[in-house]
Coordinates of N, CA and C in Angstrom, one line a residue:
X32 N 80.4 108.8 103.5 CA 79.1 108.1 103.6 C 79.2 106.7 103.2
X33 N 78.1 105.9 103.4 CA 76.9 106.4 104.0 C 77.0 106.7 105.5
X34 N 76.1 107.6 106.0 CA 76.1 107.7 107.5 C 75.6 106.4 108.1
X35 N 76.3 106.1 109.2 CA 76.0 104.9 109.9 C 76.3 105.1 111.4
X36 N 75.7 104.3 112.3 CA 75.9 104.4 113.7 C 77.2 103.7 114.1
X37 N 78.1 104.4 114.8 CA 79.3 103.8 115.3 C 79.3 103.9 116.9
X38 N 79.6 102.8 117.5 CA 79.7 102.8 119.0 C 81.1 102.4 119.4
X39 N 81.7 103.3 120.2 CA 83.0 103.0 120.8 C 82.9 102.6 122.2
X40 N 83.4 101.5 122.6 CA 83.2 101.0 123.9 C 84.5 101.1 124.8
X41 N 85.6 101.4 124.2 CA 86.9 101.4 124.9 C 87.4 102.8 125.1
X42 N 87.7 103.2 126.3 CA 88.2 104.6 126.5 C 89.5 104.8 125.9
X43 N 89.8 106.1 125.5 CA 91.1 106.4 124.9 C 91.3 107.9 125.2
X44 N 92.6 108.3 125.2 CA 93.0 109.7 125.2 C 93.4 110.1 123.8
X45 N 93.2 111.3 123.4 CA 93.6 111.8 122.1 C 94.5 113.0 122.4
X46 N 95.7 113.1 121.7 CA 96.6 114.2 121.9 C 95.9 115.5 121.5
X47 N 96.1 116.5 122.3 CA 95.4 117.8 122.0 C 95.9 118.5 120.8
X48 N 97.1 118.2 120.3 CA 97.6 118.9 119.1 C 98.2 117.8 118.2
X49 N 98.5 118.2 117.0 CA 99.3 117.4 116.2 C 100.7 117.2 116.7
X50 N 101.4 116.1 116.5 CA 102.8 116.0 117.0 C 103.6 117.0 116.3
X51 N 104.4 117.8 117.1 CA 105.2 118.9 116.6 C 106.6 118.4 116.2
X52 N 107.3 119.3 115.5 CA 108.6 119.1 115.1 C 109.5 118.8 116.3
X53 N 109.4 119.6 117.3 CA 110.2 119.4 118.5 C 109.9 118.1 119.2
X54 N 108.7 117.7 119.2 CA 108.4 116.4 119.8 C 109.0 115.2 119.0
X55 N 108.9 115.3 117.7 CA 109.4 114.3 116.9 C 111.0 114.2 117.1
X56 N 111.6 115.4 117.0 CA 113.1 115.4 117.1 C 113.5 114.9 118.5
X57 N 112.8 115.2 119.6 CA 113.2 114.7 120.9 C 113.2 113.2 121.0
X58 N 112.3 112.6 120.2 CA 112.2 111.1 120.2 C 113.0 110.4 119.2
X59 N 113.1 111.0 118.0 CA 113.8 110.3 116.9 C 115.1 110.9 116.5
X60 N 115.5 112.1 117.1 CA 116.8 112.7 116.9 C 117.0 113.4 115.6
X61 N 116.0 113.6 114.8 CA 116.1 114.4 113.6 C 114.7 115.0 113.3
X62 N 114.7 115.9 112.3 CA 113.5 116.6 111.9 C 113.3 116.5 110.4
X63 N 112.4 115.7 109.9 CA 112.3 115.5 108.5 C 111.4 116.5 107.8
X64 N 110.9 117.5 108.5 CA 109.9 118.4 108.0 C 110.4 119.3 106.9
X65 N 109.5 119.6 106.0 CA 109.8 120.6 104.9 C 109.9 122.0 105.5
X66 N 108.9 122.3 106.3 CA 108.9 123.6 106.9 C 109.6 123.6 108.2
X67 N 111.0 123.5 108.1 CA 111.8 123.4 109.3 C 111.9 124.7 110.1
X68 N 112.6 124.7 111.2 CA 112.9 125.9 112.0 C 111.6 126.4 112.6
X69 N 110.6 125.5 112.9 CA 109.4 125.9 113.6 C 109.1 124.8 114.5
X70 N 109.7 124.8 115.7 CA 109.6 123.7 116.6 C 108.1 123.3 117.0
X71 N 107.3 124.4 117.1 CA 105.9 124.1 117.5 C 104.9 123.9 116.3
X72 N 105.5 123.9 115.1 CA 104.6 123.5 113.9 C 104.5 122.0 113.9
X73 N 103.5 121.5 113.3 CA 103.4 120.0 113.2 C 104.5 119.4 112.3
X74 N 105.0 118.3 112.8 CA 106.0 117.5 112.0 C 105.3 117.0 110.7
X75 N 105.9 117.1 109.6 CA 105.4 116.6 108.3 C 106.5 115.9 107.6
X76 N 106.2 115.4 106.4 CA 107.1 114.6 105.7 C 107.4 113.3 106.4
X77 N 106.4 112.8 107.1 CA 106.5 111.5 107.9 C 105.5 110.5 107.3
X78 N 105.9 109.4 106.8 CA 105.0 108.4 106.3 C 104.3 107.6 107.4
X79 N 103.3 106.9 107.1 CA 102.6 106.0 108.1 C 103.6 105.0 108.6
X80 N 104.5 104.5 107.8 CA 105.5 103.6 108.3 C 106.5 104.3 109.2
X81 N 106.9 105.5 108.9 CA 107.8 106.3 109.8 C 107.1 106.5 111.2
X82 N 105.8 106.8 111.2 CA 105.1 107.0 112.4 C 105.1 105.7 113.3
X83 N 105.1 104.6 112.7 CA 105.2 103.3 113.5 C 106.5 103.3 114.3
X84 N 107.6 103.8 113.7 CA 108.8 103.8 114.4 C 108.7 104.8 115.6
X85 N 108.1 105.9 115.4 CA 107.9 106.9 116.5 C 107.1 106.2 117.6
X86 N 106.0 105.6 117.2 CA 105.1 104.9 118.2 C 105.9 103.9 119.0
X87 N 106.7 103.1 118.3 CA 107.5 102.1 119.0 C 108.4 102.7 120.1
X88 N 109.0 103.8 119.8 CA 109.9 104.5 120.8 C 109.0 105.1 121.9
X89 N 107.9 105.6 121.6 CA 107.0 106.2 122.6 C 106.5 105.1 123.6
X90 N 106.3 103.9 123.1 CA 105.8 102.8 123.9 C 106.8 102.2 124.8
X91 N 108.1 102.6 124.6 CA 109.2 102.1 125.5 C 109.2 102.9 126.8
X92 N 108.4 104.0 126.8 CA 108.5 104.9 128.0 C 107.6 104.5 129.2
X93 N 106.7 103.5 128.9 CA 105.9 103.0 130.1 C 104.8 104.0 130.5
X94 N 104.4 104.8 129.6 CA 103.3 105.8 129.9 C 101.9 105.3 129.5
X95 N 101.8 104.1 129.0 CA 100.6 103.6 128.4 C 100.9 103.2 127.0
X96 N 99.9 102.7 126.3 CA 100.0 102.2 124.9 C 99.6 103.2 123.9
X97 N 100.6 103.7 123.2 CA 100.3 104.7 122.1 C 100.0 104.0 120.8
X98 N 99.3 104.7 120.0 CA 99.0 104.2 118.6 C 98.5 105.4 117.8
X99 N 98.3 105.2 116.5 CA 97.5 106.1 115.7 C 96.0 105.9 116.1
X100 N 95.2 106.9 116.1 CA 93.8 106.7 116.3 C 93.2 105.9 115.1
X101 N 92.2 105.1 115.4 CA 91.4 104.5 114.4 C 90.6 105.7 113.7
X102 N 90.1 105.4 112.5 CA 89.3 106.4 111.8 C 88.1 106.8 112.7
X103 N 87.5 105.8 113.3 CA 86.3 106.1 114.1 C 86.7 106.9 115.4
X104 N 87.8 106.6 116.0 CA 88.2 107.4 117.1 C 88.5 108.8 116.7
X105 N 89.2 109.0 115.6 CA 89.6 110.3 115.1 C 88.3 111.2 114.9
X106 N 87.3 110.6 114.2 CA 86.1 111.5 113.9 C 85.3 111.7 115.1
X107 N 85.2 110.8 116.0 CA 84.5 111.0 117.3 C 85.2 112.1 118.0
X108 N 86.5 112.1 118.1 CA 87.2 113.1 118.9 C 87.1 114.5 118.2
X109 N 87.2 114.5 116.8 CA 87.1 115.8 116.1 C 85.8 116.4 116.3
X110 N 84.7 115.6 116.2 CA 83.4 116.2 116.3 C 83.0 116.7 117.7
X111 N 83.5 116.0 118.7 CA 83.3 116.5 120.1 C 81.8 116.7 120.4
X112 N 81.0 115.8 119.9 CA 79.6 115.9 120.1 C 78.8 116.6 119.0
X113 N 79.5 117.2 118.1 CA 78.8 118.0 117.0 C 78.3 117.1 115.9
X114 N 77.4 117.6 115.1 CA 76.9 116.9 113.9 C 77.0 117.7 112.7
X115 N 77.6 118.9 112.8 CA 77.8 119.8 111.7 C 79.1 119.5 110.9
X116 N 79.3 120.2 109.8 CA 80.4 120.0 109.0 C 81.7 120.2 109.7
X117 N 81.8 121.3 110.5 CA 82.9 121.6 111.4 C 82.4 121.5 112.8
X118 N 83.3 121.4 113.7 CA 82.9 121.2 115.1 C 82.3 122.5 115.7
X119 N 82.5 123.6 115.0 CA 81.9 124.9 115.5 C 80.8 125.4 114.6
X120 N 80.3 124.5 113.7 CA 79.1 124.9 112.9 C 79.2 124.4 111.4
X121 N 78.3 124.9 110.6 CA 78.2 124.5 109.2 C 79.2 125.1 108.3
X122 N 79.2 124.6 107.0 CA 80.1 125.1 106.0 C 79.4 126.0 105.0
X123 N 80.0 127.0 104.6 CA 79.4 128.0 103.7 C 80.0 128.0 102.3
X124 N 81.3 127.5 102.2 CA 82.0 127.5 100.9 C 82.6 126.1 100.8
X125 N 83.0 125.7 99.5 CA 83.7 124.4 99.3 C 85.0 124.6 98.8
X126 N 85.4 125.8 98.4 CA 86.7 126.1 97.8 C 87.7 126.8 98.7
X127 N 88.5 127.6 98.2 CA 89.6 128.3 99.0 C 89.2 129.7 99.4
X128 N 87.9 130.0 99.4 CA 87.5 131.3 99.8 C 87.1 131.3 101.3
X129 N 86.7 132.4 101.8 CA 86.5 132.6 103.2 C 85.3 131.9 103.7
X130 N 85.5 131.1 104.8 CA 84.4 130.4 105.5 C 84.5 130.9 106.9
X131 N 83.5 131.6 107.5 CA 83.6 132.2 108.8 C 83.9 131.2 109.9
X132 N 83.3 130.0 109.8 CA 83.5 129.0 110.8 C 84.9 128.3 110.7
X133 N 85.3 127.9 109.5 CA 86.5 127.3 109.3 C 87.7 128.2 109.6
X134 N 87.6 129.5 109.3 CA 88.7 130.4 109.5 C 89.0 130.5 111.0
X135 N 88.0 130.3 111.9 CA 88.3 130.4 113.3 C 89.0 129.2 113.9
X136 N 88.9 128.1 113.2 CA 89.4 126.8 113.8 C 90.6 126.2 113.0
X137 N 90.8 126.6 111.8 CA 91.8 125.8 111.0 C 92.5 126.7 110.0
X138 N 93.8 126.2 109.7 CA 94.6 126.7 108.6 C 94.3 125.9 107.3
X139 N 93.8 126.6 106.3 CA 93.5 126.0 105.0 C 93.9 126.9 103.9
X140 N 93.6 126.6 102.7 CA 94.2 127.3 101.6 C 93.8 128.8 101.5
X141 N 92.7 129.2 102.2 CA 92.4 130.6 102.3 C 93.3 131.4 103.2
X142 N 93.7 130.9 104.3 CA 94.4 131.7 105.3 C 95.8 131.2 105.7
X143 N 96.3 130.1 105.1 CA 97.6 129.5 105.5 C 98.8 130.1 105.0
X144 N 98.7 131.0 104.0 CA 99.9 131.5 103.3 C 100.8 130.4 102.8
X145 N 100.3 129.3 102.4 CA 101.0 128.2 101.8 C 102.0 127.6 102.7
X146 N 101.7 127.4 104.0 CA 102.6 126.8 104.9 C 101.9 126.3 106.2
X147 N 102.6 125.5 106.9 CA 102.0 125.1 108.2 C 102.2 126.2 109.2
X148 N 101.5 126.1 110.3 CA 101.5 127.1 111.4 C 101.7 126.4 112.8
X149 N 102.2 127.1 113.7 CA 102.3 126.5 115.1 C 101.0 126.0 115.5
X150 N 101.0 124.8 116.2 CA 99.8 124.2 116.7 C 99.1 125.1 117.8
X151 N 97.8 124.8 118.0 CA 97.1 125.4 119.1 C 96.9 126.9 119.0
X152 N 96.9 127.5 117.7 CA 96.7 128.9 117.5 C 95.3 129.3 117.2
X153 N 94.5 128.3 116.8 CA 93.1 128.5 116.5 C 92.2 128.0 117.6
X154 N 90.9 128.2 117.5 CA 90.0 127.8 118.5 C 89.8 126.3 118.6
X155 N 90.0 125.7 119.8 CA 89.8 124.2 119.9 C 88.4 123.8 119.9
X156 N 88.2 122.5 119.8 CA 86.8 122.0 119.9 C 86.3 121.9 121.3
X157 N 85.1 121.4 121.6 CA 84.6 121.4 122.9 C 85.4 120.5 123.9
X158 N 86.2 119.7 123.4 CA 87.0 118.8 124.2 C 88.5 119.2 124.3
X159 N 88.7 120.4 123.8 CA 90.1 121.0 123.9 C 91.1 120.5 122.9
X160 N 90.6 120.0 121.8 CA 91.5 119.5 120.7 C 91.7 120.5 119.7
X161 N 92.9 120.8 119.3 CA 93.2 121.8 118.3 C 93.5 121.3 116.9
X162 N 93.3 122.1 115.9 CA 93.7 121.8 114.5 C 93.2 120.5 114.0
X163 N 91.9 120.2 114.4 CA 91.3 119.0 113.8 C 90.8 119.3 112.4
X164 N 90.8 120.5 112.0 CA 90.5 120.9 110.6 C 91.7 121.7 110.1
X165 N 92.4 121.3 109.1 CA 93.5 122.1 108.6 C 94.8 121.9 109.2
X166 N 95.8 122.6 108.8 CA 97.2 122.6 109.2 C 97.9 121.4 108.5
X167 N 97.7 120.2 108.9 CA 98.2 119.0 108.1 C 97.1 117.9 108.2
X168 N 97.1 117.1 107.1 CA 96.3 115.9 107.2 C 96.9 115.0 108.3
X169 N 96.1 114.2 108.9 CA 96.5 113.3 109.9 C 96.3 111.8 109.6
X170 N 97.4 111.1 109.7 CA 97.3 109.6 109.5 C 96.4 109.0 110.6
X171 N 95.6 108.0 110.1 CA 94.8 107.2 111.0 C 95.3 105.7 110.8
X172 N 95.0 104.9 111.8 CA 95.5 103.5 111.8 C 94.9 102.7 110.6
X173 N 93.7 102.9 110.2 CA 92.9 102.0 109.4 C 93.4 102.0 107.9
X174 N 93.3 100.8 107.3 CA 93.3 100.7 105.9 C 92.0 101.3 105.3
X175 N 92.1 101.9 104.2 CA 90.9 102.5 103.6 C 90.0 101.4 103.0
X176 N 88.7 101.6 103.2 CA 87.7 100.7 102.7 C 86.3 101.4 102.8
X177 N 85.4 100.9 102.1 CA 84.0 101.5 102.1 C 83.4 101.4 103.5
X178 N 82.7 102.4 103.9 CA 82.0 102.3 105.1 C 80.9 101.3 105.1
X179 N 80.6 100.6 106.2 CA 79.5 99.7 106.3 C 78.2 100.5 106.2
X180 N 77.2 99.8 105.8 CA 75.8 100.4 105.7 C 75.1 100.4 107.0
X181 N 75.5 99.4 107.9 CA 74.8 99.3 109.2 C 75.6 99.7 110.4
X182 N 75.1 99.6 111.6 CA 75.7 99.9 112.8 C 76.9 99.0 113.1
X183 N 78.0 99.6 113.6 CA 79.2 98.9 114.0 C 79.7 99.3 115.4
X184 N 80.5 98.4 116.0 CA 81.1 98.7 117.3 C 82.6 98.5 117.2
X185 N 83.3 99.5 117.7 CA 84.7 99.6 117.7 C 85.4 99.2 116.4
X186 N 85.0 99.8 115.3 CA 85.5 99.4 114.0 C 87.0 99.8 113.8
X187 N 87.7 98.9 113.1 CA 89.1 99.1 112.9 C 89.5 99.1 111.4
X188 N 88.4 99.1 110.5 CA 88.7 99.1 109.1 C 89.0 97.7 108.5
X189 N 89.3 97.6 107.2 CA 89.6 96.4 106.6 C 90.9 95.8 107.2
X190 N 91.0 94.5 107.0 CA 92.2 93.8 107.5 C 93.4 94.0 106.6
X191 N 93.2 94.3 105.3 CA 94.3 94.6 104.4 C 93.8 95.7 103.5
X192 N 94.8 96.2 102.7 CA 94.5 97.3 101.8 C 95.7 97.8 101.1
X193 N 95.5 98.8 100.3 CA 96.7 99.5 99.6 C 96.9 100.9 100.2
X194 N 95.9 101.5 100.8 CA 96.1 102.9 101.3 C 95.6 103.0 102.7
X195 N 96.2 103.9 103.5 CA 95.8 104.2 104.8 C 94.9 105.4 104.7
X196 N 94.0 105.6 105.8 CA 93.1 106.7 105.8 C 93.7 107.9 106.4
X197 N 93.4 109.1 105.9 CA 93.8 110.4 106.6 C 92.6 111.2 106.8
X198 N 92.7 112.1 107.8 CA 91.6 113.0 108.2 C 92.1 114.3 108.5
X199 N 91.2 115.3 108.5 CA 91.5 116.6 109.0 C 91.9 117.7 108.0
X200 N 92.5 117.3 106.9 CA 92.9 118.2 105.8 C 94.1 119.0 106.3
X201 N 94.6 119.8 105.3 CA 95.9 120.6 105.6 C 95.9 122.0 105.1
X202 N 97.1 122.6 105.2 CA 97.2 124.0 104.8 C 96.9 124.3 103.4
X203 N 97.0 123.4 102.5 CA 96.7 123.7 101.1 C 95.3 123.1 100.7
X204 N 94.6 122.6 101.6 CA 93.3 122.0 101.3 C 92.2 123.0 101.2
X205 N 91.1 122.7 100.4 CA 90.0 123.6 100.4 C 89.0 123.3 101.6
X206 N 88.0 124.2 101.7 CA 87.1 124.1 102.8 C 86.4 122.8 102.9
X207 N 86.0 122.3 101.8 CA 85.2 121.0 101.8 C 86.0 119.9 102.4
X208 N 87.3 119.9 102.1 CA 88.2 118.8 102.6 C 88.4 118.9 104.1
X209 N 88.1 120.0 104.7 CA 88.3 120.2 106.2 C 87.2 119.7 107.0
X210 N 86.1 119.3 106.4 CA 85.0 118.8 107.2 C 85.4 117.6 108.1
X211 N 84.7 117.5 109.2 CA 85.0 116.4 110.1 C 84.8 115.0 109.5
X212 N 83.9 114.9 108.6 CA 83.6 113.6 107.9 C 84.5 113.3 106.8
X213 N 85.3 114.2 106.3 CA 86.1 114.0 105.0 C 87.2 113.0 105.3
X214 N 87.3 112.0 104.4 CA 88.3 111.0 104.4 C 89.3 111.2 103.2
X215 N 90.6 111.0 103.5 CA 91.6 110.9 102.4 C 91.8 109.5 102.2
X216 N 91.5 109.0 101.0 CA 91.4 107.6 100.7 C 92.6 107.0 99.9
X217 N 93.6 107.9 99.6 CA 94.7 107.4 98.7 C 96.1 107.7 99.2
X218 N 96.3 107.4 100.5 CA 97.5 107.7 101.1 C 98.3 106.4 101.3
X219 N 99.3 106.2 100.4 CA 100.1 105.0 100.5 C 100.9 105.0 101.8
X220 N 101.1 103.9 102.5 CA 101.8 103.9 103.8 C 103.2 104.5 103.7
X221 N 103.8 104.5 102.6 CA 105.2 105.0 102.4 C 105.2 106.5 102.0
X222 N 104.0 107.1 101.8 CA 104.0 108.5 101.3 C 104.5 109.5 102.4
X223 N 105.3 110.4 101.9 CA 105.7 111.6 102.7 C 105.3 112.8 102.0
X224 N 104.7 113.8 102.8 CA 104.2 115.0 102.2 C 104.3 116.1 103.2
X225 N 104.5 117.4 102.7 CA 104.6 118.5 103.6 C 103.2 118.9 104.1
X226 N 102.2 118.2 103.7 CA 100.8 118.5 104.0 C 100.2 117.4 104.9
X227 N 101.1 116.5 105.5 CA 100.7 115.3 106.1 C 101.5 115.0 107.4
X228 N 100.7 114.9 108.5 CA 101.4 114.6 109.8 C 100.5 113.7 110.6
X229 N 100.4 113.8 111.9 CA 99.6 112.9 112.7 C 99.5 113.4 114.2
X230 N 98.6 112.8 114.9 CA 98.6 112.9 116.4 C 98.4 111.6 117.0
X231 N 98.7 111.4 118.2 CA 98.6 110.1 118.8 C 97.3 109.9 119.7
X232 N 96.9 108.6 119.7 CA 96.0 108.2 120.7 C 96.7 107.4 121.8
X233 N 96.1 107.2 123.0 CA 96.7 106.4 124.0 C 95.7 105.7 124.8
X234 N 95.9 104.4 125.0 CA 95.0 103.7 125.9 C 95.3 104.0 127.3
X235 N 94.3 104.1 128.2 CA 94.6 104.4 129.6 C 95.4 103.3 130.2

């Protein structure tokens, strides 16, 4: 918070799943993940800085311009037109107990068995995007900063900072952290974690 109006004027594509271990290995030649031997699980143990190297390699392919999504793009894509805590409805618990809506769409501390899971196993949102809640936190492009109080257009966050923003929560997160609006505000660009991955955006 605070809630504020955001307008996005530029079209973009969002990857339907988190980048998988197989996708990372195909581009970078190695698999840094803690939960190895699961090609369709999200790649993790990749820092924001590591991801920039992956993006550089992807942009050599001539398929368009890849990047991490901005925080605004990520939340817009995650919500898919919804205004509730999760894209499929409201939240009933804030801890690691059973939430009927979250259990259908995400892997979190209630149902994850303390590990990542293959992508696209839960129910996607209205725009066909999977795992926008749970599995792994996802890096965003922006530096962390306070939200503006008024309306903004195509925000990209502060010009400098100490931490990058993450969204989506992960396999060891509680239900409250899996809300579409929840921001992770203390992710150093060099941080690597088994609970932290990403998905790509691409300009047409």
